CSV table of C-alpha atoms in Angstrom, one decimal:
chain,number,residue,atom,x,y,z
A,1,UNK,CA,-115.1,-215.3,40.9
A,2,UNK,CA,-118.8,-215.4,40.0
A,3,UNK,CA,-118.6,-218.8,38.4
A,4,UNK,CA,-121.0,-221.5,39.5
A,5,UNK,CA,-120.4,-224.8,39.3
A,6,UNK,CA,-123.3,-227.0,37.8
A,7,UNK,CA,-123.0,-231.1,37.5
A,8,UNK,CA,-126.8,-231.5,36.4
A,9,UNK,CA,-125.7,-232.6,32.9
A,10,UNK,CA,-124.6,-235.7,35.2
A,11,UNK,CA,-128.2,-236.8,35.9
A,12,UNK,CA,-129.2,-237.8,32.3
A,13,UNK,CA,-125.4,-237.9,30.7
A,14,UNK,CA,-124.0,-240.6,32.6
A,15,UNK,CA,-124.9,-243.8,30.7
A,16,UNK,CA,-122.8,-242.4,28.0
A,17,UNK,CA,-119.9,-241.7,30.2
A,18,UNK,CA,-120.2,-245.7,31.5
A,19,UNK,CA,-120.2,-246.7,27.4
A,20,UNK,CA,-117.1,-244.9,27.1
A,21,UNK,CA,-115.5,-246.3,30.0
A,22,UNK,CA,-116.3,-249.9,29.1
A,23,UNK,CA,-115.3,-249.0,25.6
A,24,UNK,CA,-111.9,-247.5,26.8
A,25,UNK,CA,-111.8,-250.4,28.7
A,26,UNK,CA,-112.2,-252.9,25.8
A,27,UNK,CA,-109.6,-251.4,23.5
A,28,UNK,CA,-106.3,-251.2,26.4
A,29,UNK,CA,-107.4,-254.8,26.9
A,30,UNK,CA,-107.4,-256.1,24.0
A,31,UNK,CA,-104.4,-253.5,23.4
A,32,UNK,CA,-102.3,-254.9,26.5
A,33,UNK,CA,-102.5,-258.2,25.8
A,34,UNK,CA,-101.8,-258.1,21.7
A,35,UNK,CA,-98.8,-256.0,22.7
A,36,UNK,CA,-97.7,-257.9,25.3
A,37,UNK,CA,-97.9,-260.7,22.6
A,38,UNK,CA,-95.7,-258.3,20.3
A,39,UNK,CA,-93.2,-256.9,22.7
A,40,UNK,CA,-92.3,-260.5,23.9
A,41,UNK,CA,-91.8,-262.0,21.0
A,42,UNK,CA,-89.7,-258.8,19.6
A,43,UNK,CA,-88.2,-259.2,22.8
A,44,UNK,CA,-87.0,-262.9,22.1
A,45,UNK,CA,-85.9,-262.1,18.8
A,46,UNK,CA,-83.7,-258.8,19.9
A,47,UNK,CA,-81.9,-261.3,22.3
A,48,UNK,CA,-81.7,-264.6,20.9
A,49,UNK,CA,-82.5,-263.8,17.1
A,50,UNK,CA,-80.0,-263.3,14.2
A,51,UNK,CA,-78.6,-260.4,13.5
A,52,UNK,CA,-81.0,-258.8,10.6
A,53,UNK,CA,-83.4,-259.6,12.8
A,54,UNK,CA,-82.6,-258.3,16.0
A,55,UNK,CA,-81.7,-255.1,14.0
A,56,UNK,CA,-84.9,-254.9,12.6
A,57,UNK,CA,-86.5,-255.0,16.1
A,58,UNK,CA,-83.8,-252.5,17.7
A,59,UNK,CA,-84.8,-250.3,14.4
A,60,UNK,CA,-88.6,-250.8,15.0
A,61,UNK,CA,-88.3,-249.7,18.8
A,62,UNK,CA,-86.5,-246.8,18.7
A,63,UNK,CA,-88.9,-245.4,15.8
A,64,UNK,CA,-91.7,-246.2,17.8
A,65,UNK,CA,-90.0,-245.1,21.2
A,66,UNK,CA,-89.3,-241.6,19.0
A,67,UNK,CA,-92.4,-240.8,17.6
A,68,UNK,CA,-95.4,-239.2,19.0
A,69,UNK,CA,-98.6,-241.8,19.5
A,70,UNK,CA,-100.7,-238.9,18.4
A,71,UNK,CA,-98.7,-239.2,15.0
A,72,UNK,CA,-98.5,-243.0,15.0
A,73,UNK,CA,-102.5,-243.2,15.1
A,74,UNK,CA,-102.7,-240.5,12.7
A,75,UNK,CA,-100.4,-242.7,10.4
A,76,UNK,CA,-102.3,-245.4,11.0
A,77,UNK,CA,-106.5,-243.9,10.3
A,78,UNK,CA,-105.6,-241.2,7.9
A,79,UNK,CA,-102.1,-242.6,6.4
A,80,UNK,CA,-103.3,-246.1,5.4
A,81,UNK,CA,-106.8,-244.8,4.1
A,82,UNK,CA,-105.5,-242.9,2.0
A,83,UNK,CA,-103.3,-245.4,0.5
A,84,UNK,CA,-106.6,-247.5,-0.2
A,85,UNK,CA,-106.7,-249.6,3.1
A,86,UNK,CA,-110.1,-248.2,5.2
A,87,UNK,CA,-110.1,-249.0,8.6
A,88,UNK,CA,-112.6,-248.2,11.3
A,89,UNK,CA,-111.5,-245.8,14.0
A,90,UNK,CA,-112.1,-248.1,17.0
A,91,UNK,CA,-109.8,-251.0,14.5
A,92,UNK,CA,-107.3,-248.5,13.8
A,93,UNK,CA,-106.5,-247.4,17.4
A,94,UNK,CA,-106.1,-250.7,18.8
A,95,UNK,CA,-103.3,-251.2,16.0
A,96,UNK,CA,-101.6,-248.2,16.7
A,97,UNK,CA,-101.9,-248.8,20.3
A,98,UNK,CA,-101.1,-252.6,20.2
A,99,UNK,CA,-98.0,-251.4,17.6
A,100,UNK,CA,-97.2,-248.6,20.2
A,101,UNK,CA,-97.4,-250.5,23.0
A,102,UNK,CA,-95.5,-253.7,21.5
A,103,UNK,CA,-92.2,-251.5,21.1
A,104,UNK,CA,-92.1,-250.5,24.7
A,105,UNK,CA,-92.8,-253.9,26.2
A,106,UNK,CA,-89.8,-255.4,24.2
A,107,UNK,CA,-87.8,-253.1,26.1
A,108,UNK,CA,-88.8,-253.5,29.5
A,109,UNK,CA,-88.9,-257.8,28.0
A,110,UNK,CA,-85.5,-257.9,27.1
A,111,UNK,CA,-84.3,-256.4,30.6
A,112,UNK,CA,-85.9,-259.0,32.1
A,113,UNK,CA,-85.0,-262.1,29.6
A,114,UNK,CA,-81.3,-260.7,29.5
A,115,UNK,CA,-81.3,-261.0,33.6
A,116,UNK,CA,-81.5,-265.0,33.3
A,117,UNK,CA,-78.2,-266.6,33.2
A,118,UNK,CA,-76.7,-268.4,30.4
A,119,UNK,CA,-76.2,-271.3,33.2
A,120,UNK,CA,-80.5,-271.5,34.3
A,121,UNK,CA,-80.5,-272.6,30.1
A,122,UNK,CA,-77.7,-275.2,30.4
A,123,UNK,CA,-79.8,-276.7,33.4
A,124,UNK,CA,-82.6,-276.7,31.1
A,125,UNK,CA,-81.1,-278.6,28.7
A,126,UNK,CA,-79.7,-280.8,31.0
A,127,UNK,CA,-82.9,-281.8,32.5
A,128,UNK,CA,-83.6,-282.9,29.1
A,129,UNK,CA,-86.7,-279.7,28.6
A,130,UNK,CA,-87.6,-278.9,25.1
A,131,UNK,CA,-86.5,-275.7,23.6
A,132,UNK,CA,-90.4,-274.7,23.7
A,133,UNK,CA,-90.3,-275.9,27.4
A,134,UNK,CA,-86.9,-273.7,28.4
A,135,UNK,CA,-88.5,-270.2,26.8
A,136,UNK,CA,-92.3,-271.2,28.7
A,137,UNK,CA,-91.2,-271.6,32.0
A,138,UNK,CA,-87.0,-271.1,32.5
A,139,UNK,CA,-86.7,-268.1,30.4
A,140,UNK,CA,-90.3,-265.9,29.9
A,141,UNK,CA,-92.3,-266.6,33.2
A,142,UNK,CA,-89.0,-265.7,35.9
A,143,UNK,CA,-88.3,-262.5,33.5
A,144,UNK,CA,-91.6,-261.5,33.7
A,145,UNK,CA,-91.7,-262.0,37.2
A,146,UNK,CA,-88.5,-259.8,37.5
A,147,UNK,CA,-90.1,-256.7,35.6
A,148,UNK,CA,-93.3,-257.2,36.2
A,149,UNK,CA,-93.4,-253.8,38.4
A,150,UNK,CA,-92.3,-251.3,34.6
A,151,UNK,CA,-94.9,-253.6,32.6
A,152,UNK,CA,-98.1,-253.1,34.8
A,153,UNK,CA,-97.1,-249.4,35.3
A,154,UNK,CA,-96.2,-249.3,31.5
A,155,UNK,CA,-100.3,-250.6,31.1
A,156,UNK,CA,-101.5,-248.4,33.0
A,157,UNK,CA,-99.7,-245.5,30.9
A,158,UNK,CA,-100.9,-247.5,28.1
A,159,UNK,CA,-104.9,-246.8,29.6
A,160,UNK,CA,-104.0,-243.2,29.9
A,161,UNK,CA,-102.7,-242.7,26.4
A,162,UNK,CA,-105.6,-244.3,25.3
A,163,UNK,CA,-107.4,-240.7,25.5
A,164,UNK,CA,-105.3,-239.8,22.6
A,165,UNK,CA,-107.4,-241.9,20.6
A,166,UNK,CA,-110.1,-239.7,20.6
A,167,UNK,CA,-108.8,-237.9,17.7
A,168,UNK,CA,-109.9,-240.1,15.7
A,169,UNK,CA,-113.5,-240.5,16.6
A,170,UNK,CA,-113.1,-243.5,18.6
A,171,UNK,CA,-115.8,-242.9,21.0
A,172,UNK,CA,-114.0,-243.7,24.6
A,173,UNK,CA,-113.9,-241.8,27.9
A,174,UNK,CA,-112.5,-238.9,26.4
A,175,UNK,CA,-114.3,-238.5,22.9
A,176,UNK,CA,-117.4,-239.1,25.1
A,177,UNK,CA,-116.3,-235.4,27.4
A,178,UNK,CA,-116.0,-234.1,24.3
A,179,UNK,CA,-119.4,-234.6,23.1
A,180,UNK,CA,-120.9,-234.1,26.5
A,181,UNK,CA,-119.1,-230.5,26.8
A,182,UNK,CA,-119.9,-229.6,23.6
A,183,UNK,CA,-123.7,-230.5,24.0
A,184,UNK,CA,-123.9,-228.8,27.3
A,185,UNK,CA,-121.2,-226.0,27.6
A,186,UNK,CA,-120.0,-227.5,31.0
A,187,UNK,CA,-116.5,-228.1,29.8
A,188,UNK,CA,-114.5,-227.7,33.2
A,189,UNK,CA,-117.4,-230.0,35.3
A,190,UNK,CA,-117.1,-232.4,32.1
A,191,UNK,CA,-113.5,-232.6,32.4
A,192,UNK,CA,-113.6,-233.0,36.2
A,193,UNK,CA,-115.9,-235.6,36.0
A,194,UNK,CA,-114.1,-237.6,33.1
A,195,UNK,CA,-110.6,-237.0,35.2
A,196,UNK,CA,-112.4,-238.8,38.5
A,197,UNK,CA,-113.2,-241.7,36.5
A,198,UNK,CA,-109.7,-241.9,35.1
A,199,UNK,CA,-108.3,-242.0,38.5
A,200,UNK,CA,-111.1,-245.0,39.2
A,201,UNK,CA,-110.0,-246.5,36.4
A,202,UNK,CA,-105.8,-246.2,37.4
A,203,UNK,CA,-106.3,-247.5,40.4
A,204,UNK,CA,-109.1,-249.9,39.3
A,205,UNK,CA,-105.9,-251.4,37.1
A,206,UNK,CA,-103.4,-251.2,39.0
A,207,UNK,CA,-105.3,-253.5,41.8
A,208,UNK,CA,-106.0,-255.7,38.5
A,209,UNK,CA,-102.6,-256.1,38.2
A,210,UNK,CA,-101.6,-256.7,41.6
A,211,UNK,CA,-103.6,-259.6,41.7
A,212,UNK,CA,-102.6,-261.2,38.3
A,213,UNK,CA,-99.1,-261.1,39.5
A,214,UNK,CA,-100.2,-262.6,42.8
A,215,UNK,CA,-101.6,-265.4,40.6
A,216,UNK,CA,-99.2,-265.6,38.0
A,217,UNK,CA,-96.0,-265.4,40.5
A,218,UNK,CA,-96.8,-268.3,42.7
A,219,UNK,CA,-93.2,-268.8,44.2
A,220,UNK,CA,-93.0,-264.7,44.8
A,221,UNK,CA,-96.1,-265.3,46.8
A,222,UNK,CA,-94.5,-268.4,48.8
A,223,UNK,CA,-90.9,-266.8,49.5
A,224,UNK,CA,-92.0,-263.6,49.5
A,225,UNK,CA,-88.9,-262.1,47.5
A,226,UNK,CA,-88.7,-262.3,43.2
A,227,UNK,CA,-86.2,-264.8,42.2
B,1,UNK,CA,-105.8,-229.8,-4.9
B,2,UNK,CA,-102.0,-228.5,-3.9
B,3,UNK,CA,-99.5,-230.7,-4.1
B,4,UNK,CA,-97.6,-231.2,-1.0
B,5,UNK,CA,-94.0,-229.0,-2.0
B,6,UNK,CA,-91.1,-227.9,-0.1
B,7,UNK,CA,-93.3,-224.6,1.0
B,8,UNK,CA,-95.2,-227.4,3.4
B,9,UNK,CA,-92.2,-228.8,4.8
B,10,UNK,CA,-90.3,-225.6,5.6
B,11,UNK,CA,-93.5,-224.7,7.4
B,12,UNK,CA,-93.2,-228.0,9.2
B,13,UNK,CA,-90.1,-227.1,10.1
B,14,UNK,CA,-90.8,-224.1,11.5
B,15,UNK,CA,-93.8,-225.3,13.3
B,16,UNK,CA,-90.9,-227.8,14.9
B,17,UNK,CA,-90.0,-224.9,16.4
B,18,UNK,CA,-92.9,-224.1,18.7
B,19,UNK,CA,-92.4,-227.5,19.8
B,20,UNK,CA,-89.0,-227.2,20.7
B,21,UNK,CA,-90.2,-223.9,22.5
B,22,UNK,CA,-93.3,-225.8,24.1
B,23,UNK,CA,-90.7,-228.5,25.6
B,24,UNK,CA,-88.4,-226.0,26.7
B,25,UNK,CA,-91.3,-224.4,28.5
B,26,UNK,CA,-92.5,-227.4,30.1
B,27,UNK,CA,-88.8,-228.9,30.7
B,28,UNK,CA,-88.6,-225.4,33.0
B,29,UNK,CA,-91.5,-225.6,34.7
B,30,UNK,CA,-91.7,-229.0,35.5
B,31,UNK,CA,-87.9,-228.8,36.9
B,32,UNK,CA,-89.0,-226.0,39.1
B,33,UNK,CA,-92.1,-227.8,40.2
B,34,UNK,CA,-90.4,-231.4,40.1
B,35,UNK,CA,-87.6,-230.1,42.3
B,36,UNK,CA,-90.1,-228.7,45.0
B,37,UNK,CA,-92.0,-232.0,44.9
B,38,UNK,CA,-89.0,-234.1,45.1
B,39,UNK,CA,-87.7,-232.3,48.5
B,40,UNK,CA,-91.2,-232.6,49.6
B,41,UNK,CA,-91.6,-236.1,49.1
B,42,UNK,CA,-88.3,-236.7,51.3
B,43,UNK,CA,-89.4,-234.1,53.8
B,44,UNK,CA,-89.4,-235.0,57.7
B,45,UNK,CA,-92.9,-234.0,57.8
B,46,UNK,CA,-95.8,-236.1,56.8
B,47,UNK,CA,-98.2,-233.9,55.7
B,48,UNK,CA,-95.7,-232.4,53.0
B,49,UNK,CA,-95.3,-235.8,52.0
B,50,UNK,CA,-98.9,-236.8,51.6
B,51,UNK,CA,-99.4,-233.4,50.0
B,52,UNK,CA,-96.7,-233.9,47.6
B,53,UNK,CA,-97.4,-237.9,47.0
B,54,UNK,CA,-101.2,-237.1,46.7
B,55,UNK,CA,-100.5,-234.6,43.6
B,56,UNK,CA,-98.1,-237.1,41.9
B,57,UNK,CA,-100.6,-239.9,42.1
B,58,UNK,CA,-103.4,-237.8,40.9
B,59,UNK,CA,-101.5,-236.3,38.4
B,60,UNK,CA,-99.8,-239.6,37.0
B,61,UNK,CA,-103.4,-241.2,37.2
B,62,UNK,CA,-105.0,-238.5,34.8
B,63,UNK,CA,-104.4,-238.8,31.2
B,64,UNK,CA,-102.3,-235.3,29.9
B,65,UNK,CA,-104.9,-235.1,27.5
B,66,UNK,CA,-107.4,-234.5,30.0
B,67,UNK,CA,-105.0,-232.1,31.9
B,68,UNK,CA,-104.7,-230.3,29.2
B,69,UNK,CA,-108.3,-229.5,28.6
B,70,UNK,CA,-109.0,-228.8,32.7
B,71,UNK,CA,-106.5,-226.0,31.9
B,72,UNK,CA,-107.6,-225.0,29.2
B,73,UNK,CA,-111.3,-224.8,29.7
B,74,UNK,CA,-110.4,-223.8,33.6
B,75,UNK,CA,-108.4,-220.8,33.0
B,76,UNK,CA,-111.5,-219.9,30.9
B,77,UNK,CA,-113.9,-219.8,33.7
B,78,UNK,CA,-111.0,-218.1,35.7
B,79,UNK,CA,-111.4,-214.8,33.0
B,80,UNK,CA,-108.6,-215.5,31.6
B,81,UNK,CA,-108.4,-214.8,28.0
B,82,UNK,CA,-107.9,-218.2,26.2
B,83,UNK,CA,-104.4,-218.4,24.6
B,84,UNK,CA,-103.5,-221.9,24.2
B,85,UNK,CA,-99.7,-221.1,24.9
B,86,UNK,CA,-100.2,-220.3,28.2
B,87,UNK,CA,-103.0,-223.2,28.9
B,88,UNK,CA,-100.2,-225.8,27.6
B,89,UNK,CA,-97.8,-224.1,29.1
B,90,UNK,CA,-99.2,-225.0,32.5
B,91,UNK,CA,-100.1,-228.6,31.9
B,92,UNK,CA,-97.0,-229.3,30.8
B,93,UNK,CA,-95.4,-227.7,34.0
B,94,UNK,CA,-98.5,-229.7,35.9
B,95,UNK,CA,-97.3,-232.9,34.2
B,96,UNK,CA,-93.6,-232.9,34.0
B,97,UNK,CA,-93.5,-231.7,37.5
B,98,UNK,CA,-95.3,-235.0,38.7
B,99,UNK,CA,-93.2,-237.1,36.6
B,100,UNK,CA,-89.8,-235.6,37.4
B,101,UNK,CA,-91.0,-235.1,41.2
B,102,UNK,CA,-90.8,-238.8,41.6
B,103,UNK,CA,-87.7,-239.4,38.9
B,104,UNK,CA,-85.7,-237.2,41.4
B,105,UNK,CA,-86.9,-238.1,44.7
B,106,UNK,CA,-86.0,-241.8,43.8
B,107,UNK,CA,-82.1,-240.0,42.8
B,108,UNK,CA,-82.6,-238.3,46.2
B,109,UNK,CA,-83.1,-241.5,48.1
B,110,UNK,CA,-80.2,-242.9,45.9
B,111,UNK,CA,-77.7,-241.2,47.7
B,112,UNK,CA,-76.0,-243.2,50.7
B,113,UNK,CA,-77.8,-243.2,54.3
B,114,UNK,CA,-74.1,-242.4,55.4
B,115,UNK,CA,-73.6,-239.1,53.4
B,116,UNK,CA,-76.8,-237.8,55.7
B,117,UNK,CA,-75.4,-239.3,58.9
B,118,UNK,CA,-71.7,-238.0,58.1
B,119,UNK,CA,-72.6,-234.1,57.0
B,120,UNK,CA,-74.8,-234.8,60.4
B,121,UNK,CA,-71.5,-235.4,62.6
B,122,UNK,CA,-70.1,-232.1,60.7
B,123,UNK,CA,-73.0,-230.1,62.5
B,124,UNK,CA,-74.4,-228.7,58.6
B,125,UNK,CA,-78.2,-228.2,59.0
B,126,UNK,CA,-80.8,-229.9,56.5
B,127,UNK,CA,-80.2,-227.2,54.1
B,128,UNK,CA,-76.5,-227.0,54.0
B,129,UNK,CA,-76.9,-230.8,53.8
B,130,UNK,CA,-79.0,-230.1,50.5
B,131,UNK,CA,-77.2,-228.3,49.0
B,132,UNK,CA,-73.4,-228.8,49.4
B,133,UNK,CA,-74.1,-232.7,50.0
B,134,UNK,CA,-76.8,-234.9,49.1
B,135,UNK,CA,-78.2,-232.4,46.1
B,136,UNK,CA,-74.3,-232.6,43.7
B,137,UNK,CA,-74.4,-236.4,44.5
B,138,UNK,CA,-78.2,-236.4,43.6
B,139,UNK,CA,-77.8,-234.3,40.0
B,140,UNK,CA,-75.1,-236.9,38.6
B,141,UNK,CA,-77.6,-239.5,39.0
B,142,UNK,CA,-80.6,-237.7,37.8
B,143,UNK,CA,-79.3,-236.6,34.6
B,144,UNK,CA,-79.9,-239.6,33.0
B,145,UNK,CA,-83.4,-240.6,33.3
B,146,UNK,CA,-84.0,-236.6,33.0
B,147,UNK,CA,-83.0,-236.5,29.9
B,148,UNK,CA,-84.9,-239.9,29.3
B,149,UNK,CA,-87.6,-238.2,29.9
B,150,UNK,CA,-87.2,-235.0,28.2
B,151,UNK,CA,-88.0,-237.8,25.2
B,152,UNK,CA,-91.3,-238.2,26.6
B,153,UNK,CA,-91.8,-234.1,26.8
B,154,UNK,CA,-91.0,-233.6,23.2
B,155,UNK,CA,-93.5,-236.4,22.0
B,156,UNK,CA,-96.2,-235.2,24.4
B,157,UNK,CA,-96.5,-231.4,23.5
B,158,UNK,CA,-98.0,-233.0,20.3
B,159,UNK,CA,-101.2,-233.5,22.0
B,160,UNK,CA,-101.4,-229.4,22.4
B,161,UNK,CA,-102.3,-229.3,19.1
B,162,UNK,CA,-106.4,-230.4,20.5
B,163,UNK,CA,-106.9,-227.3,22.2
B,164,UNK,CA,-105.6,-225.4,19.3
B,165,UNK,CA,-101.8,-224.5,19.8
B,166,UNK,CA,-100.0,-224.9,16.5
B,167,UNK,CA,-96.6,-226.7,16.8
B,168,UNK,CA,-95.6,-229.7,14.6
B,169,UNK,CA,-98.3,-231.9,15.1
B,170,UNK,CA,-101.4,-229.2,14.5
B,171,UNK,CA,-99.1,-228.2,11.5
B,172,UNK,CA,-99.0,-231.3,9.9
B,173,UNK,CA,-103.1,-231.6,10.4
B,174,UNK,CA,-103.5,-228.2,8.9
B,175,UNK,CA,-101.0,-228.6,5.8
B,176,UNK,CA,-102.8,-232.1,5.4
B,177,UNK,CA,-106.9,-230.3,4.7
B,178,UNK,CA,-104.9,-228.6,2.0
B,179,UNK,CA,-103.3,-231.6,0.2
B,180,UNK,CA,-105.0,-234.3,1.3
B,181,UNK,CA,-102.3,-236.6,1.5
B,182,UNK,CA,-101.9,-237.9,5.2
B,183,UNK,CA,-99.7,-240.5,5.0
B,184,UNK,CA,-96.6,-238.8,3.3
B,185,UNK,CA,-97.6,-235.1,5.5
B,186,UNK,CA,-97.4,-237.5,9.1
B,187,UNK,CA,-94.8,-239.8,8.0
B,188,UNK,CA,-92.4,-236.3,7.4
B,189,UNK,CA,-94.1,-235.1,10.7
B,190,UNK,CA,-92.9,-238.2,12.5
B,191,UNK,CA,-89.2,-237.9,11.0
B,192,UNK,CA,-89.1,-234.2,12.3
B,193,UNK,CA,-90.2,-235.8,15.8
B,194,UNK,CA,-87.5,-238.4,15.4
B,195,UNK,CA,-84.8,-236.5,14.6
B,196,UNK,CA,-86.2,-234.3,17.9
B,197,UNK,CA,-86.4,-237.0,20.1
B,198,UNK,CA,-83.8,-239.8,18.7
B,199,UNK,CA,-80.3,-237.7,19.8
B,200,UNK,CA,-81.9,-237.0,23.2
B,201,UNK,CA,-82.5,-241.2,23.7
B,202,UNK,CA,-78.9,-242.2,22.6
B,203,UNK,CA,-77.8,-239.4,25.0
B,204,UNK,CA,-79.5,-240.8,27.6
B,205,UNK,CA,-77.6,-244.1,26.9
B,206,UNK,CA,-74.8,-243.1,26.8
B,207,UNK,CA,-74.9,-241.0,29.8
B,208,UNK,CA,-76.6,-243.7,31.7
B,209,UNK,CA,-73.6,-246.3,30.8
B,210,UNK,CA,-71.3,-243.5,31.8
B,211,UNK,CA,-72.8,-243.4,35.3
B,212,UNK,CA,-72.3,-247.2,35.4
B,213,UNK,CA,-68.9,-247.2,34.8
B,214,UNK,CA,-67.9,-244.9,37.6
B,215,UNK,CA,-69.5,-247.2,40.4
C-alpha cells in the first residue's frame, strides 16, 4: 500500500474544527435539556394523565421511536419550509433533536416514575406536601435517580446523532469534515481526526454526567446505593 | 414540475427494499461480529477482554455517521473500487457488532453463576459449557433486546444514503429534486420506515413480557 498519510491540513484547519465542536456542543445542550423538559413532562402525563392524553403521548413515542432522525430533520427543514414556515438549519435541528430526543426520555421517565410506590405518594400527602411538592421531590428527583444510568447514556447517543444534522447545513463537527475533506482531498485523515474528537467529546460527557449525578443524587452519594 | 403520483411511491417502495436488504446485511454481520465480541468480553483472559471492550467503547463513542465515511473513504485509499454497498455493508457490521457485543455479553452474564459451577462438576470443558449450557440459556434472554435493536438497524441504514447508497431514505431525497414537495415525499418515507420498524418494537414487547412471565 503506497498510500501516505498526511495531517498537514491540521496546522491551519483546526480553528474550524474547534467552531464546530463548540457548535455541536451548543445544540445537544440546549437539545438535552429541552428534551429532558419534554420527555418528563410526556412522561408524567403517559402515567398520571387521562386517557386521550396519555394515548396521545404513547402515539407520539412510538412514531418518534419508529422513524428514522435523518427523516425526522428532513421533515422538519425541508417539510415545514415548504409549507411556508422558514427555519434556519441550526433552529431546525435543535427541534428535531429536542422532538427526537423528548420521545425517548419519556420512556426511560416513565420506567423510572412507574418504580415509585403508590404508598411514597400517600406519605406525601400525609405530610401535608402540595401536589407541586409530591412530583418535585417524592416522585421526579428519586425516579431520576433510579434511571439516571439509560438517560446520560441516552445523551450521549443524543451527541452522536447529532452528526446527522449535517445534512442540513448545520455547520457542527461533522459538516465542518465535510468541508475540510472536500477543500483538501484528505478524506480518511479528516475523518480520523473528526472521530478522535468525537471520542473526546463521549467521554468528555459522560464525565459531565457523572458529576451532575454526583451533585444532583446527594443521598446516593451518602449511602452509597440508589434508593 | 411532476407531481408526486403513485409511480414515486412504488419506487419508494421498492427502494424499501434495499433497506430491508441493508439491515439484513448488517443484522448478519454484526451477529457474527457481536457473538465473537461477546465471548471475548467474558473470556478468562484479559487482554481479549481489553481488546474486545476497547473496540466497543470506541465504536459506541464514534458517531455511525462518521464510521460510515472512514469506510467509505478508507476502503478508497485501500484500492478498492468505491461501491457504497459494500462500504455500508461494513459499518453496519462495525456498528451492530459493538452494540450487540455488549447486548449479549450482559445475556451471557445473565445466566446463573451455578449453571457454570454445575456443568463444572460434570467435567464439560469451557466449550461444551458454551454451547450445550450457558449459550441455549443465553439465546432466550437475548432475543428480546435483539430484536429491540434490530429497530435501531432499520432506522440507521438511512444514514447510507450520504455516501451515496440508494435505499429509502436517498430515494425519498431523489424523488423530492423532481417534485419539490418534501414534506408529503418524507412524511410517506417515514410511514414506509414505520411500518418497517413498528411490528419489530411490539414484538419486542411482547417477547420481552413473555420472558417475564416464565421467571
Amino acid at each position: 500500500m503506497s498510500y501516505q498519510f498526511d495531517f498537514s491540513f491540521l496546522a491551519d484547519r483546526w480553528p474550524d474544527f474547534v467552531a464546530g465542536a463548540w457548535l455541536t456542543i451548543q445544540l445537544t445542550v440546549v437539545s438535552i435539556a429541552l428534551g429532558l423538559a419534554v420527555g418528563t413532562v410526556c412522561a408524567l402525563v403517559r402515567v398520571y394523565g387521562r386517557a386521550l392524553p396519555r394515548r396521545l403521548v404513547g402515539f407520539y413515542v412510538e412514531l418518534i421511536r419508529n422513524t428514522p432522525l435523518l427523516i425526522q430533520i428532513f421533515i422538519v427543514y425541508f417539510g415545514l419550509s415548504s409549507l411556508g414556515l422558514k427555519l434556519s438549519a441550526e433552529v431546525s435541528a435543535v427541534i428535531a433533536l429536542v422532538v427526537n430526543m423528548g420521545a425517548y426520555t419519556t420512556e426511560i421517565m416513565r420506567a423510572g416514575i412507574q418504580s415509585i410506590q403508590r404508598t411514597q405518594l400517600e406519605a406525601a400527602d400525609c405530610l401535608g406536601l402540595t401536589r407541586l411538592q409530591t412530583i418535585l421531590h417524592i416522585v421526579l428527583l428519586p425516579a431520576m435517580e433510579r434511571v439516571y444510568p439509560a438517560l446520560s447514556s441516552q445523551f450521549v447517543l443524543l451527541m452522536l446523532a447529532s452528526s446527522i444534522t449535517s445534512t442540513i447545513s448545520t455547520e457542527e463537527l461533522t459538516a465542518t469534515a465535510n468541508l475540510v475533506q472536500s477543500d483538501t482531498y484528505r478524506s480518511f485523515e479528516v475523518y480520523i481526526v473528526v472521530a478522535l474528537v468525537y471520542l473526546g467529546l463521549s467521554a468528555l460527557y459522560r464525565f459531565a454526567f457523572w458529576l451532575i449525578g454526583l451533585l444532583l443524587f446527594a443521598r446516593k452519594r451518602k449511602l452509597g446505593t440508589a434508593l | 414540475m411532476i407531481k408526486l403520483n403513485v409511480n414515486h411511491i412504488l419506487y419508494l417502495v421498492q427502494a424499501a427494499e434495499w433497506t430491508v436488504l441493508l439491515s439484513l446485511i448488517a443484522f448478519a454481520g454484526g451477529s457474527v461480529v457481536g457473538l465473537m465480541l461477546a465471548l471475548l468480553r467474558v473470556s478468562k483472559i484479559g487482554l481479549m477482554r481489553a481488546l474486545a471492550s476497547g473496540y466497543i467503547q470506541i465504536v459506541q463513542g464514534t458517531p455511525l455517521l462518521i464510521v460510515l465515511f472512514l469506510s467509505y473513504f478508507g476502503l478508497g485509499i485501500l484500492g478498492y473500487k468505491l461501491d457504497p454497498l459494500v462500504a455500508a455493508g461494513l459499518s453496519f457490521t462495525i456498528y451492530a457488532g459493538a452494540f450487540l457485543g455488549e447486548i449479549w455479553r450482559g445475556c451471557i452474564e445473565a445466566v446463573p453463576r451455578t449453571q457454570w459451577e454445575a456443568s463444572d462438576c460434570l467435567g464439560l470443558n469451557r466449550f461444551q459449557q458454551y454451547v450445550y449450557v450457558i449459550l441455549p440459556q443465553a439465546v432466550r434472554l437475548a432475543i428480546p433486546p435483539t430484536v429491540g435493536f434490530m429497530v435501531q438497524i432499520v432506522k440507521n441504514t438511512s444514514l447510507a444514503s450520504v455516501i451515496g447508497f440508494v435505499e429509502l431514505a436517498r430515494a425519498g431525497q431523489i424523488v423530492n429534486n423532481s417534485t419539490f414537495e418534501p414534506f408529503a415525499i418524507f412524511t410517506v418515507v417515514a410511514i414506509i420506515y414505520f411500518a418497517l420498524c413498528y411490528p419489530l418494537s411490539v414484538a419486542a414487547r411482547a417477547l420481552e413480557r413473555k420472558a417475564h412471565v416464565g421467571r
